[in-house]
Short mmCIF file of C-alpha atoms in Angstrom, two decimals:
data_model
loop_
_atom_site.label_atom_id
_atom_site.label_comp_id
_atom_site.label_asym_id
_atom_site.label_seq_id
_atom_site.Cartn_x
_atom_site.Cartn_y
_atom_site.Cartn_z
CA MET A 1 -12.56 -27.56 -30.24
CA LYS A 2 -13.03 -23.67 -28.76
CA LYS A 3 -9.90 -22.59 -30.98
CA ILE A 4 -11.48 -24.06 -34.16
CA LEU A 5 -14.82 -22.14 -33.01
CA LEU A 6 -13.53 -19.17 -31.99
CA LEU A 7 -11.20 -19.21 -35.36
CA ILE A 8 -14.90 -19.80 -37.72
CA PHE A 9 -16.08 -16.86 -35.31
CA THR A 10 -13.43 -14.72 -36.72
CA ILE A 11 -14.19 -15.78 -40.32
CA SER A 12 -18.11 -15.72 -39.86
CA LEU A 13 -17.18 -11.32 -39.03
CA SER A 14 -14.66 -11.17 -41.69
CA THR A 15 -17.10 -12.93 -44.07
CA VAL A 16 -19.90 -10.68 -42.91
CA PHE A 17 -17.37 -7.70 -43.86
CA SER A 18 -16.80 -9.23 -47.54
CA LEU A 19 -20.41 -9.77 -47.82
CA ASN A 20 -21.02 -5.75 -46.65
CA THR A 21 -18.88 -4.96 -49.28
CA PHE A 22 -20.30 -7.36 -52.31
CA ALA A 23 -23.31 -4.98 -51.64
CA VAL A 24 -22.49 -2.19 -52.29
CA GLU A 25 -19.91 -3.06 -54.62
CA THR A 26 -22.11 -5.32 -56.01
CA SER A 27 -24.98 -2.74 -56.45
CA THR A 28 -22.17 0.15 -58.87
CA SER A 29 -21.48 -2.31 -61.14
CA GLU A 30 -25.69 -3.16 -61.28
CA VAL A 31 -25.70 0.51 -62.15
CA VAL A 32 -22.79 0.70 -64.66
CA THR A 33 -23.99 -2.08 -66.36
CA LYS A 34 -27.56 -0.54 -66.60
CA ASN A 35 -26.53 2.58 -67.90
CA THR A 36 -24.49 1.24 -70.23
CA GLU A 37 -27.62 -0.43 -71.11
CA LEU A 38 -29.27 2.73 -70.81
CA SER A 39 -26.78 4.45 -73.26
CA ALA A 40 -26.73 1.80 -76.07
CA GLU A 41 -30.94 2.07 -76.29
CA THR A 42 -30.30 6.46 -76.74
CA GLY A 43 -28.14 5.97 -78.69
CA SER A 44 -29.84 4.01 -81.73
CA GLU A 45 -32.48 6.39 -81.77
CA SER A 46 -30.44 8.80 -83.43
CA VAL A 47 -30.29 12.08 -81.40
CA SER A 48 -28.28 14.45 -80.77
CA GLU A 49 -25.23 14.38 -78.39
CA SER A 50 -26.22 16.47 -75.73
CA GLU A 51 -29.45 14.38 -75.26
CA VAL A 52 -27.85 11.13 -74.80
CA THR A 53 -25.70 12.84 -72.03
CA ASN A 54 -29.09 13.94 -70.93
CA ASP A 55 -31.11 11.41 -71.32
CA THR A 56 -28.04 8.93 -69.84
CA THR A 57 -27.81 11.65 -66.72
CA ALA A 58 -31.62 11.64 -66.57
CA ALA A 59 -31.54 7.57 -66.31
CA LYS A 60 -28.62 7.24 -64.04
CA THR A 61 -30.21 9.91 -61.77
CA GLU A 62 -32.47 7.21 -61.84
CA ILE A 63 -31.56 4.22 -60.97
CA SER A 64 -29.14 6.23 -58.63
CA ALA A 65 -32.47 6.10 -56.68
CA THR A 66 -33.52 3.30 -56.83
CA GLU A 67 -29.88 1.19 -55.95
CA LYS A 68 -28.73 3.88 -53.44
CA SER A 69 -32.13 2.67 -50.87
CA ALA A 70 -30.58 -1.46 -51.27
CA ALA A 71 -27.34 -0.42 -50.96
CA LEU A 72 -25.52 0.27 -47.50
CA VAL A 73 -25.19 4.85 -46.91
CA MET A 74 -21.34 5.05 -46.56
CA TYR A 75 -20.98 8.94 -46.54
CA ALA A 76 -23.34 11.66 -45.74
CA ASP A 77 -25.34 13.60 -48.54
CA GLY A 78 -24.36 17.23 -48.86
CA ASN A 79 -27.31 18.18 -50.56
CA ILE A 80 -25.35 19.15 -53.86
CA VAL A 81 -27.58 19.90 -56.93
CA ILE A 82 -25.97 20.55 -60.77
CA ASP A 83 -28.59 23.04 -61.43
CA GLY A 84 -25.95 26.20 -62.19
CA TYR A 85 -26.86 27.24 -58.70
CA PHE A 86 -23.54 27.53 -56.76
CA ASP A 87 -25.85 28.04 -52.83
CA ASP A 88 -25.46 24.67 -52.29
CA TRP A 89 -22.37 25.29 -51.99
CA ALA A 90 -21.99 28.04 -49.36
CA ASP A 91 -21.28 25.55 -46.19
CA LYS A 92 -19.16 23.71 -47.90
CA PRO A 93 -15.67 23.85 -47.19
CA LYS A 94 -13.16 25.74 -50.02
CA VAL A 95 -9.48 26.55 -50.66
CA GLU A 96 -8.13 29.78 -52.35
CA LEU A 97 -6.34 28.66 -55.55
CA THR A 98 -3.91 31.53 -56.42
CA TYR A 99 -1.22 32.73 -58.37
CA ASP A 100 2.03 29.78 -58.80
CA GLY A 101 3.88 32.83 -57.65
CA ASN A 102 5.25 34.92 -55.00
CA ASP A 103 2.33 37.06 -54.67
CA GLY A 104 -0.05 34.81 -53.77
CA GLU A 105 -2.48 37.20 -55.62
CA ARG A 106 -5.92 34.86 -55.30
CA GLN A 107 -7.63 33.87 -57.70
CA GLY A 108 -10.05 31.61 -57.27
CA ASN A 109 -11.06 29.18 -54.99
CA ILE A 110 -11.51 25.11 -55.31
CA SER A 111 -14.51 22.80 -52.85
CA ALA A 112 -15.28 19.05 -53.13
CA TYR A 113 -17.33 16.62 -51.70
CA ARG A 114 -17.95 12.78 -52.24
CA ASP A 115 -21.12 10.54 -51.09
CA ASP A 116 -21.90 6.86 -51.63
CA GLU A 117 -22.84 7.42 -55.69
CA LYS A 118 -19.99 9.96 -56.80
CA ILE A 119 -17.85 13.33 -56.45
CA TYR A 120 -18.88 16.99 -56.20
CA LEU A 121 -16.87 18.85 -57.95
CA TYR A 122 -16.61 23.14 -57.11
CA ALA A 123 -14.92 26.09 -58.46
CA GLN A 124 -15.36 29.59 -58.90
CA VAL A 125 -11.82 31.30 -61.12
CA ARG A 126 -10.78 34.24 -61.60
CA ILE A 127 -11.05 36.10 -65.76
CA ASN A 128 -9.53 38.85 -66.87
CA SER A 129 -12.21 39.20 -69.51
CA LEU A 130 -15.19 38.23 -71.25
CA ASP A 131 -16.47 36.02 -72.88
CA GLN A 132 -13.62 33.78 -71.42
CA TYR A 133 -13.98 30.53 -70.29
CA ASP A 134 -11.08 27.60 -69.70
CA GLY A 135 -12.12 24.20 -68.89
CA SER A 136 -8.85 21.92 -68.69
CA GLY A 137 -6.17 21.28 -66.55
CA PHE A 138 -8.38 18.34 -63.89
CA ARG A 139 -6.05 16.01 -62.14
CA LEU A 140 -7.55 13.20 -59.48
CA SER A 141 -5.22 11.79 -57.57
CA ALA A 142 -6.61 8.77 -55.79
CA GLY A 143 -3.94 5.45 -54.33
CA GLY A 144 -1.33 6.82 -56.32
CA LYS A 145 -3.24 6.68 -60.01
CA THR A 146 -4.00 10.60 -61.53
CA ILE A 147 -6.65 10.96 -64.31
CA ASP A 148 -6.50 14.65 -66.22
CA PHE A 149 -9.87 15.52 -66.82
CA GLN A 150 -11.17 19.05 -68.37
CA ALA A 151 -15.15 19.92 -67.59
CA LYS A 152 -16.10 21.74 -71.42
CA VAL A 153 -19.07 22.78 -73.08
CA PRO A 154 -20.76 20.62 -75.49
CA GLY A 155 -20.80 21.45 -79.22
CA TRP A 156 -18.40 24.18 -79.95
CA GLU A 157 -19.95 27.28 -80.61
CA PRO A 158 -17.93 29.89 -77.97
CA VAL A 159 -19.70 31.06 -74.77
CA LYS A 160 -20.72 34.53 -73.16
CA THR A 161 -19.94 36.19 -70.28
CA GLY A 162 -24.05 36.43 -68.66
CA ASN A 163 -24.91 33.40 -69.75
CA LYS A 164 -25.91 29.64 -67.90
CA TYR A 165 -24.02 26.25 -69.87
CA ASP A 166 -24.02 22.36 -69.37
CA LEU A 167 -20.44 21.25 -68.63
CA ASP A 168 -19.46 17.59 -70.09
CA ILE A 169 -16.86 16.35 -68.22
CA ARG A 170 -14.32 14.01 -70.38
CA ASP A 171 -10.44 12.36 -69.46
CA ASN A 172 -7.68 13.27 -71.88
CA SER A 173 -9.38 9.82 -73.98
CA TRP A 174 -12.38 12.21 -74.51
CA ASN A 175 -15.13 9.88 -72.51
CA LEU A 176 -17.43 11.02 -70.94
CA LEU A 177 -17.21 11.02 -66.62
CA GLY A 178 -19.70 12.78 -65.32
CA ASN A 179 -21.77 16.23 -65.70
CA GLY A 180 -21.91 20.04 -64.54
CA ARG A 181 -22.90 23.26 -65.26
CA LEU A 182 -21.19 26.32 -65.62
CA SER A 183 -22.03 30.36 -64.81
CA MET A 184 -20.73 32.13 -66.74
CA GLN A 185 -19.98 35.94 -64.89
CA GLU A 186 -18.44 38.93 -65.56
CA GLY A 187 -15.07 38.37 -63.58
CA SER A 188 -15.18 35.89 -62.20
CA ASN A 189 -17.06 32.09 -63.98
CA GLU A 190 -17.89 29.83 -61.72
CA LEU A 191 -18.09 25.57 -62.68
CA GLU A 192 -19.97 22.94 -60.87
CA PHE A 193 -20.11 19.76 -61.77
CA THR A 194 -20.21 15.19 -60.95
CA ILE A 195 -17.90 12.38 -61.07
CA SER A 196 -19.49 9.29 -61.12
CA ILE A 197 -17.54 6.73 -59.13
CA SER A 198 -18.78 3.68 -61.13
CA SER A 199 -16.89 5.97 -64.48
CA LEU A 200 -13.46 6.29 -61.82
CA LEU A 201 -13.64 2.28 -60.83
CA ALA A 202 -13.73 1.91 -64.15
CA LYS A 203 -10.62 3.60 -65.25
CA GLY A 204 -8.19 1.32 -62.47
CA PHE A 205 -9.02 3.31 -60.09
CA THR A 206 -10.20 0.97 -56.56
CA ASP A 207 -12.94 1.55 -54.09
CA GLU A 208 -10.18 2.13 -51.45
CA ASP A 209 -7.57 4.49 -54.09
CA LEU A 210 -11.03 6.62 -53.78
CA LYS A 211 -11.06 6.92 -50.20
CA ASN A 212 -8.21 9.23 -50.34
CA LEU A 213 -8.34 11.77 -53.26
CA GLU A 214 -7.46 14.82 -54.75
CA PHE A 215 -8.13 17.76 -56.82
CA SER A 216 -6.80 20.44 -58.67
CA ASN A 217 -6.58 22.28 -61.62
CA TYR A 218 -3.23 24.18 -62.75
CA SER A 219 -4.77 26.44 -65.10
CA TYR A 220 -6.87 28.16 -62.30
CA GLY A 221 -4.11 28.16 -60.04
CA LYS A 222 -1.67 26.69 -57.40
CA GLY A 223 -3.35 25.35 -54.63
CA SER A 224 -5.68 21.38 -54.34
CA ILE A 225 -8.53 20.20 -52.19
CA SER A 226 -7.63 16.72 -50.74
CA LEU A 227 -10.82 14.66 -49.22
CA ALA A 228 -10.04 11.76 -46.54
CA GLY A 229 -11.39 9.01 -44.86
CA THR A 230 -9.69 7.89 -41.62
CA SER A 231 -11.30 4.75 -41.13
CA THR A 232 -10.26 2.65 -38.26
CA TYR A 233 -10.54 -0.74 -39.62
CA PRO A 234 -12.76 -2.60 -37.06
CA ALA A 235 -11.98 -5.95 -38.15
CA ILE A 236 -8.58 -5.63 -36.90
CA LEU A 237 -10.31 -4.81 -33.48
CA ILE A 238 -13.28 -6.81 -33.31
CA CYS A 239 -10.60 -10.03 -34.01
CA PHE A 240 -8.70 -8.35 -30.65
CA GLY A 241 -12.15 -8.44 -29.41
CA ILE A 242 -13.40 -12.19 -29.79
CA ILE A 243 -10.35 -13.57 -28.99
CA ILE A 244 -10.25 -11.34 -25.59
CA ALA A 245 -13.81 -12.56 -24.88
CA GLY A 246 -13.52 -15.85 -25.89
CA PHE A 247 -10.82 -16.87 -24.64
CA ALA A 248 -12.30 -15.61 -21.18
CA VAL A 249 -15.91 -17.52 -21.87
CA SER A 250 -13.90 -20.52 -22.51
CA LYS A 251 -11.22 -20.39 -19.51
CA PHE A 252 -13.31 -19.78 -16.44
CA GLY A 253 -17.53 -20.26 -18.57
CA LYS A 254 -17.41 -22.81 -16.40
CA GLY A 255 -19.15 -21.35 -13.08
CA ALA A 256 -20.69 -18.47 -15.30
CA GLY A 257 -23.85 -16.84 -14.55
CA LYS A 258 -23.82 -18.36 -11.10
CA LYS A 259 -24.09 -16.21 -8.19
CA MET B 1 -37.06 -8.42 -42.92
CA ASN B 2 -37.65 -11.01 -45.65
CA VAL B 3 -38.92 -14.69 -45.04
CA ILE B 4 -35.60 -15.93 -45.31
CA ALA B 5 -34.33 -13.28 -42.84
CA LEU B 6 -36.89 -14.36 -39.83
CA ILE B 7 -36.07 -18.05 -41.30
CA CYS B 8 -32.31 -17.98 -40.11
CA VAL B 9 -33.62 -15.93 -37.40
CA LEU B 10 -36.31 -18.93 -36.43
CA ILE B 11 -33.33 -21.42 -36.21
CA TRP B 12 -30.72 -19.80 -34.81
CA GLY B 13 -32.72 -19.05 -31.34
CA TYR B 14 -33.94 -22.64 -31.83
CA PHE B 15 -30.25 -23.61 -32.07
CA LEU B 16 -29.09 -20.76 -29.50
CA SER B 17 -32.35 -22.60 -27.27
CA VAL B 18 -30.21 -25.14 -27.57
CA LEU B 19 -26.94 -24.85 -26.14
CA LYS B 20 -28.32 -22.83 -23.43
CA ARG B 21 -30.60 -25.58 -21.96
CA ALA B 22 -26.90 -28.04 -22.50
CA LYS B 23 -25.43 -25.14 -20.39
CA LEU B 24 -22.88 -25.12 -23.10
CA ASN B 25 -21.34 -21.06 -22.55
CA PHE B 26 -18.94 -20.96 -25.00
CA TYR B 27 -20.88 -22.28 -28.08
CA PHE B 28 -24.39 -20.20 -26.66
CA PHE B 29 -21.60 -17.22 -26.48
CA LEU B 30 -19.60 -17.83 -29.80
CA VAL B 31 -23.30 -18.50 -31.86
CA GLY B 32 -25.51 -15.62 -29.67
CA SER B 33 -22.56 -13.16 -31.01
CA VAL B 34 -22.18 -13.83 -34.04
CA GLY B 35 -25.85 -13.63 -34.63
CA ILE B 36 -26.99 -10.67 -32.91
CA PHE B 37 -24.06 -8.97 -35.17
CA ILE B 38 -24.92 -10.33 -38.77
CA PHE B 39 -28.31 -9.26 -37.63
CA MET B 40 -27.65 -5.61 -35.91
CA VAL B 41 -24.92 -4.86 -39.82
CA ILE B 42 -27.69 -5.87 -41.46
CA TYR B 43 -31.05 -4.50 -39.92
CA VAL B 44 -29.35 -1.07 -36.99
CA GLN B 45 -26.22 -0.38 -38.26
CA PRO B 46 -28.00 1.49 -41.97
CA ILE B 47 -29.82 3.56 -39.40
CA LEU B 48 -27.85 4.62 -37.21
CA THR B 49 -24.15 4.97 -38.99
CA LEU B 50 -25.65 8.66 -40.74
CA PRO B 51 -26.58 9.87 -37.52
CA LEU B 52 -23.84 8.53 -35.51
CA THR B 53 -21.16 9.78 -38.68
CA LYS B 54 -22.64 13.25 -37.73
CA LEU B 55 -22.42 12.48 -33.63
CA VAL B 56 -18.62 12.04 -34.34
CA ALA B 57 -18.14 14.75 -35.52
CA ALA B 58 -19.96 17.95 -34.06
CA ALA B 59 -17.85 16.52 -30.81
CA ALA B 60 -14.53 16.26 -32.23
CA GLY B 61 -15.67 19.86 -34.53
CA ILE B 62 -16.38 21.96 -30.43
CA LEU B 63 -12.17 20.27 -29.99
CA GLY B 64 -11.47 21.44 -32.98
CA GLU B 65 -13.62 24.38 -32.56
CA THR B 66 -12.17 25.16 -28.81
CA THR B 67 -8.30 24.99 -30.48
CA GLY B 68 -8.08 26.31 -33.37
CA MET B 69 -7.40 23.85 -34.77
CA TYR B 70 -10.32 22.18 -37.69
CA THR B 71 -13.74 23.53 -38.49
CA SER B 72 -16.47 20.85 -38.66
CA PHE B 73 -18.70 21.02 -41.24
CA PHE B 74 -21.19 17.98 -39.08
CA ASP B 75 -24.20 18.13 -41.21
CA TYR B 76 -22.10 16.43 -43.48
CA ALA B 77 -20.00 14.78 -41.22
CA MET B 78 -16.73 16.43 -42.43
CA LEU B 79 -13.89 17.86 -40.97
CA PHE B 80 -11.50 20.74 -42.68
CA ILE B 81 -7.62 20.91 -41.20
CA HIS B 82 -5.56 23.98 -42.58
CA ASN B 83 -2.53 24.42 -42.11
CA SER B 84 0.84 25.99 -43.66
CA GLU B 85 1.16 23.73 -46.25
CA GLY B 86 -2.03 23.52 -47.35
CA SER B 87 -5.93 22.26 -45.96
CA ILE B 88 -7.59 18.44 -46.32
CA SER B 89 -10.72 17.57 -45.33
CA LEU B 90 -11.17 15.15 -43.44
CA TYR B 91 -14.76 12.80 -44.19
CA ILE B 92 -16.48 10.60 -40.90
CA ASP B 93 -17.80 7.42 -43.45
CA TYR B 94 -19.11 4.77 -41.67
CA GLU B 95 -16.17 3.72 -41.05
CA CYS B 96 -14.81 5.90 -39.01
CA SER B 97 -17.89 6.64 -37.02
CA GLY B 98 -17.10 3.60 -34.94
CA ILE B 99 -20.76 1.93 -35.00
CA ILE B 100 -19.01 -1.84 -35.91
CA GLU B 101 -17.07 -1.20 -33.59
CA ILE B 102 -19.93 -1.31 -30.92
CA LEU B 103 -22.13 -3.03 -33.03
CA ALA B 104 -19.03 -5.48 -32.37
CA PHE B 105 -18.56 -4.95 -28.28
CA VAL B 106 -22.87 -4.97 -27.89
CA ALA B 107 -22.94 -8.51 -29.58
CA MET B 108 -20.14 -9.91 -27.40
CA LEU B 109 -21.31 -8.26 -24.31
CA TRP B 110 -25.19 -9.44 -24.80
CA PHE B 111 -24.45 -13.41 -25.21
CA PHE B 112 -21.70 -12.64 -21.93
CA PRO B 113 -22.17 -15.20 -19.91
CA VAL B 114 -21.63 -13.75 -16.58
CA TYR B 115 -23.38 -10.01 -16.00
CA ASN B 116 -26.74 -9.85 -15.33
CA LEU B 117 -30.16 -7.59 -17.33
CA MET B 118 -29.07 -5.23 -15.49
CA GLU B 119 -25.85 -5.11 -15.94
CA LYS B 120 -25.45 -5.96 -19.36
CA PHE B 121 -27.54 -2.22 -20.34
CA VAL B 122 -24.97 -0.34 -17.72
CA ILE B 123 -22.36 -1.96 -19.28
CA SER B 124 -23.53 -1.80 -22.68
CA ILE B 125 -23.75 1.94 -21.99
CA ALA B 126 -20.99 2.62 -20.72
CA GLY B 127 -19.15 1.02 -22.57
CA MET B 128 -20.74 2.33 -26.39
CA LEU B 129 -19.42 6.03 -24.24
CA TRP B 130 -16.16 4.71 -24.29
CA ILE B 131 -15.91 3.79 -27.75
CA PHE B 132 -17.56 7.21 -29.11
CA ALA B 133 -14.89 9.36 -27.27
CA SER B 134 -12.03 6.82 -28.38
CA ASN B 135 -13.24 7.58 -31.91
CA LEU B 136 -12.74 10.84 -30.57
CA ILE B 137 -9.81 11.02 -29.16
CA ARG B 138 -8.18 9.25 -32.33
CA ILE B 139 -9.71 12.09 -34.54
CA PHE B 140 -8.72 15.04 -32.46
CA LEU B 141 -4.80 13.27 -32.48
CA ILE B 142 -4.88 12.95 -36.66
CA CYS B 143 -5.79 16.48 -36.94
CA THR B 144 -3.75 17.82 -34.36
CA LEU B 145 -0.72 16.22 -35.66
CA ILE B 146 -1.75 17.41 -39.58
CA TYR B 147 -2.60 20.89 -38.21
CA PHE B 148 0.67 21.12 -36.52
CA PHE B 149 3.05 18.83 -39.04
CA GLY B 150 1.40 19.40 -41.85
CA ASN B 151 -0.46 16.56 -44.60
CA ASP B 152 2.05 14.65 -45.25
CA MET B 153 1.87 13.72 -41.82
CA PHE B 154 -1.45 12.20 -42.39
CA PHE B 155 -0.81 8.34 -43.17
CA PHE B 156 1.30 7.97 -40.55
CA ALA B 157 -0.93 9.57 -37.96
CA HIS B 158 -4.44 8.15 -39.41
CA THR B 159 -2.79 4.88 -40.13
CA ILE B 160 -0.10 4.04 -37.42
CA PHE B 161 -0.75 5.91 -34.35
CA GLY B 162 -4.82 7.32 -34.17
CA ARG B 163 -4.53 3.62 -34.89
CA ILE B 164 -2.64 2.91 -31.86
CA VAL B 165 -4.39 5.33 -29.66
CA PHE B 166 -8.08 3.80 -30.56
CA TYR B 167 -7.01 -0.54 -30.00
CA GLY B 168 -5.56 0.74 -27.06
CA LEU B 169 -7.93 2.13 -24.92
CA SER B 170 -10.80 -0.32 -26.84
CA ILE B 171 -8.00 -3.38 -26.13
CA LEU B 172 -8.36 -1.64 -22.11
CA LEU B 173 -12.17 -1.85 -22.44
CA TYR B 174 -12.23 -5.47 -23.76
CA PHE B 175 -10.11 -6.38 -20.96
CA TYR B 176 -12.16 -4.41 -18.02
CA VAL B 177 -15.19 -5.98 -19.15
CA PHE B 178 -14.40 -9.06 -20.73
CA THR B 179 -11.90 -10.68 -18.35
CA LYS B 180 -10.70 -8.47 -15.15
CA SER B 181 -13.80 -7.26 -13.60
CA GLN B 182 -14.78 -11.81 -14.67
CA VAL B 183 -11.74 -12.75 -12.81
CA VAL B 184 -11.97 -11.33 -9.60
CA ARG B 185 -15.89 -12.20 -9.65
CA GLN B 186 -14.89 -15.51 -9.73
CA LYS B 187 -12.15 -15.31 -7.66
CA VAL B 188 -13.68 -12.69 -4.68
CA GLY B 189 -17.68 -13.72 -5.50
CA ASN B 190 -20.00 -12.07 -4.91
CA PHE B 191 -20.89 -10.57 -0.96
CA ASN B 192 -22.81 -8.37 0.47
CA TYR B 193 -23.41 -6.84 3.90
CA GLY B 194 -26.56 -8.05 5.81
CA ASN B 195 -28.95 -5.91 6.46
CA ASN B 196 -28.18 -5.52 10.33
CA ILE B 197 -25.07 -3.72 9.70
#
């Protein structure tokens, strides 16, 4: 009988973990659903594509803030604001990008961060001439899956050095994954953008996949940045604890507490 | 805390009192531990997770800075390891922080029918420090292996080696707190010297 109860105890704890995960997943899926509804509503008002993007982004931010208070916080906040000012990346680790050759000349650098809802990416890349920008060649690998995407300036007008632009992050099927800002500077371009976790989940990635990420950009240079979690898988250890403590109480419990 | 939670706590408390009066230690332990663990996961974990992740990153960073193997960005609960093959950022999230293990240990200890209140308090603190230190050792070993053998070593270091070390140290704690001390106490019993020695 006691062994059965020990089993129930173990199952109860596993259930708690499942409920926790479920709560987070439900929260995420609700955000996706609400975003979809909002996108549909905004789209029906016949406004321009960039306005739709901005409205959807604003709605996402608003909903995210609301949902975040109810969901379990799993990652530290990186305090990154996608505004075209890159001071919030100054204290984040960066990886140098180099030419794919033996000289190893620095081409730029790349940095990445993630929190509960978004993945953030920063890139600074050298350019050889004015008004030059290439937002293609990004690749995200996670859990044995990859997705190629690009950071494109909406519209078809040519970009100019000295200006800042909004960015749409789109996969090869032109689905919107996120948004960002580009700063065109003399000698280099700097860009920062986010990709929503929910958009990657919709692309077939799982929460488990997205615990270990790798970003690269073959257009910008050789090198990649990896983000990895080191979970202890606490459920396993707790099971050990239950068995040991449960056994001890079961075996020696009769005299327990008596001194 | 909403009304349903409050009702659950009251029902749980009533069951505990019944089990306590019936001197059913085993059932008291099970019901009590599960209840307090669930309560702490729902209400305490969200508060403690972020400070603990930053604390783990900061403490692990001291080891990293001392050995020169990796850098800590503890404000963001992140460790950055640069090796000959590339680099990797390890982020300390709630699953890496040891918070679940700490809460489970405390939950089991506080309904373990052996120790008195003061003992439980002291052992809780010692156990939390032990789990925290074990987690630090695990993270340090993972970083060390990645530093020397490259990013390809991550899977082995994280999934196998780090966990074996962490589980080993934690099971040692469980064994000492829940088994050994109880056996010793039951065989020897409490004793003290007379006042006139």
